[in-house]
Coordinates of C-alpha atoms in Angstrom, one line a residue:
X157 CA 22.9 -3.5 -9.3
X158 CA 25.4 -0.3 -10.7
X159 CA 22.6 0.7 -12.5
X160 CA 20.6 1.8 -9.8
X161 CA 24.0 3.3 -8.1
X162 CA 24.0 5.4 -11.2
X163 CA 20.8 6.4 -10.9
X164 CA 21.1 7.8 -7.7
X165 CA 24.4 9.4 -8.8
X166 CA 22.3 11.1 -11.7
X167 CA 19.2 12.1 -9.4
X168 CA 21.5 14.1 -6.9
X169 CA 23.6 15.4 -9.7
X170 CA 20.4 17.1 -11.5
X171 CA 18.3 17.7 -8.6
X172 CA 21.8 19.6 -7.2
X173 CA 22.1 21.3 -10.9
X174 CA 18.4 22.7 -11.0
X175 CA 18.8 23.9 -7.2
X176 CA 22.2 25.6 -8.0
X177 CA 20.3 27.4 -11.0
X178 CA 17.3 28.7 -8.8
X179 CA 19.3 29.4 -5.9
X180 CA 22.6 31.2 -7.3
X181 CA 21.2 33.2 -10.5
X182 CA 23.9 34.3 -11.8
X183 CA 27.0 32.7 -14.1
X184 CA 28.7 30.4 -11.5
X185 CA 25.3 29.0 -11.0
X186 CA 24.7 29.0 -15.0
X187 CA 27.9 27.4 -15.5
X188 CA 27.3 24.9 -12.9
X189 CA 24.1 24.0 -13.9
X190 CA 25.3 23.2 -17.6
X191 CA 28.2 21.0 -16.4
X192 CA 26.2 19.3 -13.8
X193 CA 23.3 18.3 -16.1
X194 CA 25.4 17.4 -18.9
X195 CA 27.2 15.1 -16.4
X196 CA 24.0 14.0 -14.8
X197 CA 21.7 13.2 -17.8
X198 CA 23.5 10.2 -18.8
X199 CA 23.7 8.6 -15.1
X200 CA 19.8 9.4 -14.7
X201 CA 18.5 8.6 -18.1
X202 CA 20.0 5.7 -19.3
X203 CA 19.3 3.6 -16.2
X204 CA 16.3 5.1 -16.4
X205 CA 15.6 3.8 -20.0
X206 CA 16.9 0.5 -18.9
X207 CA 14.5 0.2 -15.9
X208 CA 11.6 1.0 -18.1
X209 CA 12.1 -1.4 -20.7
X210 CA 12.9 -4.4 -18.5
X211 CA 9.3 -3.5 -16.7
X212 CA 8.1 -3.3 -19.9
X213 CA 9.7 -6.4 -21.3
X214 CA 8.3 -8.5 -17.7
X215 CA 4.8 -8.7 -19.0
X216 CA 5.8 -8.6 -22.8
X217 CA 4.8 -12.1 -23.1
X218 CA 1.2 -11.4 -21.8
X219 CA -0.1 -8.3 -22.5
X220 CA 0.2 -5.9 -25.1
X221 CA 3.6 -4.0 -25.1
X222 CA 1.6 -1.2 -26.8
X223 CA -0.6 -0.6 -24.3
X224 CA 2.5 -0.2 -21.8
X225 CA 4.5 2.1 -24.0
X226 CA 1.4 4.1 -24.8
X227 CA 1.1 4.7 -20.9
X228 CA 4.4 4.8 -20.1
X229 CA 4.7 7.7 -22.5
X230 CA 1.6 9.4 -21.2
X231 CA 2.9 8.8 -17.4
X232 CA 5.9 10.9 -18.6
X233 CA 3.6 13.6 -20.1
X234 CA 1.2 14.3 -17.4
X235 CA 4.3 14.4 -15.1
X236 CA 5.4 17.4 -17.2
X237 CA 2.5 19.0 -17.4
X238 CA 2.5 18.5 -13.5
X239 CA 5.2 20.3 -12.8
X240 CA 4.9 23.0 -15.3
X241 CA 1.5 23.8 -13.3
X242 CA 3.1 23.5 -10.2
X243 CA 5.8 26.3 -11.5
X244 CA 2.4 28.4 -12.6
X245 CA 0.3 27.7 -9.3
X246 CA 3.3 28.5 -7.0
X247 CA 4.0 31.8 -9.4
X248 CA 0.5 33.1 -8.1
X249 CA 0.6 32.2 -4.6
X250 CA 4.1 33.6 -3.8
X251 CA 6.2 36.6 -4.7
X252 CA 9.0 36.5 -6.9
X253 CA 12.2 35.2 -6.3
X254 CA 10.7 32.6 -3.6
X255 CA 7.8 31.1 -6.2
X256 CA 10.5 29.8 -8.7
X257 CA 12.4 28.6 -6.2
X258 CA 10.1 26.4 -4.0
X259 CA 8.7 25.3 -7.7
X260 CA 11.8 24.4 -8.7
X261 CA 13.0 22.5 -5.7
X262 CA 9.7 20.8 -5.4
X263 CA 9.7 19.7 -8.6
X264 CA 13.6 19.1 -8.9
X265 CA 12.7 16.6 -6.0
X266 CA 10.3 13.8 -8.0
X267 CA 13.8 12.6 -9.8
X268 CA 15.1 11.9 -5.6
X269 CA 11.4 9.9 -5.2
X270 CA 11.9 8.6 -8.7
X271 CA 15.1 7.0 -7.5
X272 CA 13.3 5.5 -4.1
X273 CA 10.3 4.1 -6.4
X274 CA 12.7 2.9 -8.9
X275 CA 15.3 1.2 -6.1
X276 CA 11.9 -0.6 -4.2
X277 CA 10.9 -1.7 -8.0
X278 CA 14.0 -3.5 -8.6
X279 CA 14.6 -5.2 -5.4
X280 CA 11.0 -6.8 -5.8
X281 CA 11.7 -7.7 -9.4
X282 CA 14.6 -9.1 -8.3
X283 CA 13.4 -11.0 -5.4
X284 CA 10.6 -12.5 -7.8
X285 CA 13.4 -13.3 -10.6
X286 CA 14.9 -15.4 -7.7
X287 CA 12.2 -17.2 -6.8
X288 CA 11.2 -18.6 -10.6
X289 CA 14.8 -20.0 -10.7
X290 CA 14.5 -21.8 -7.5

């Protein structure tokens, strides 16, 4: 249950942390991005890493755990490459300073919907944990 409060914690700290940057260019915003995601990354990854494995470790026993890490790994990748594109698209169909900063705020917003997806996950999981041990 903390877990997931710390991975809200870490979502609004980055998603903040990337806005700040975009929005206030300058060293306040520099400085406060630095501080924010060094504070953030810990709250958002290792919950993150947490929630992975033990989704992971559910059908451990009857499928291949490979197979899951291989796309697990690949889910991660094409989400890069996603918003990396997104960043280029939005460059082309807007002027400068406004593309980078509706690419960066869309794309600072998949760790909030991360969070929602990741909250909805657990709660299921949960509520099927439950019902094996009664």
């Amino acid at each position: 249950h903390n877990r997931i409060h710390m991975y809200i914690l870490g979502a609004i700290i980055l998603f903040s942390s990337t806005v700040i940057l975009v929005m206030v260019p300058n060293m306040i915003g520099a400085i406060y991005f630095g501080v924010s995601n060094a504070i953030g990354n810990p709250f958002f990854i290792n919950p993150f890493s947490i929630i992975m494995m033990n989704a992971i470790s559910d059908y451990s026993s009857n499928e291949n755990i490979n197979a899951r890490m291989i796309m697990k790994e690949l889910a991660l990748d094409i989400g890069r490459v996603l918003g990396m594109s997104l960043i280029l698209m939005f460059s082309f169909l807007l002027k400068e300073p406004l593309s980078l900063q509706v690419a960066v705020i869309i794309s600072s917003s998949f760790t909030l919907i991360l969070v929602f997806y990741a909250r909805s996950y657990h709660y299921h999981r949960d509520q099927m944990i439950h019902l094996k041990k009664v």
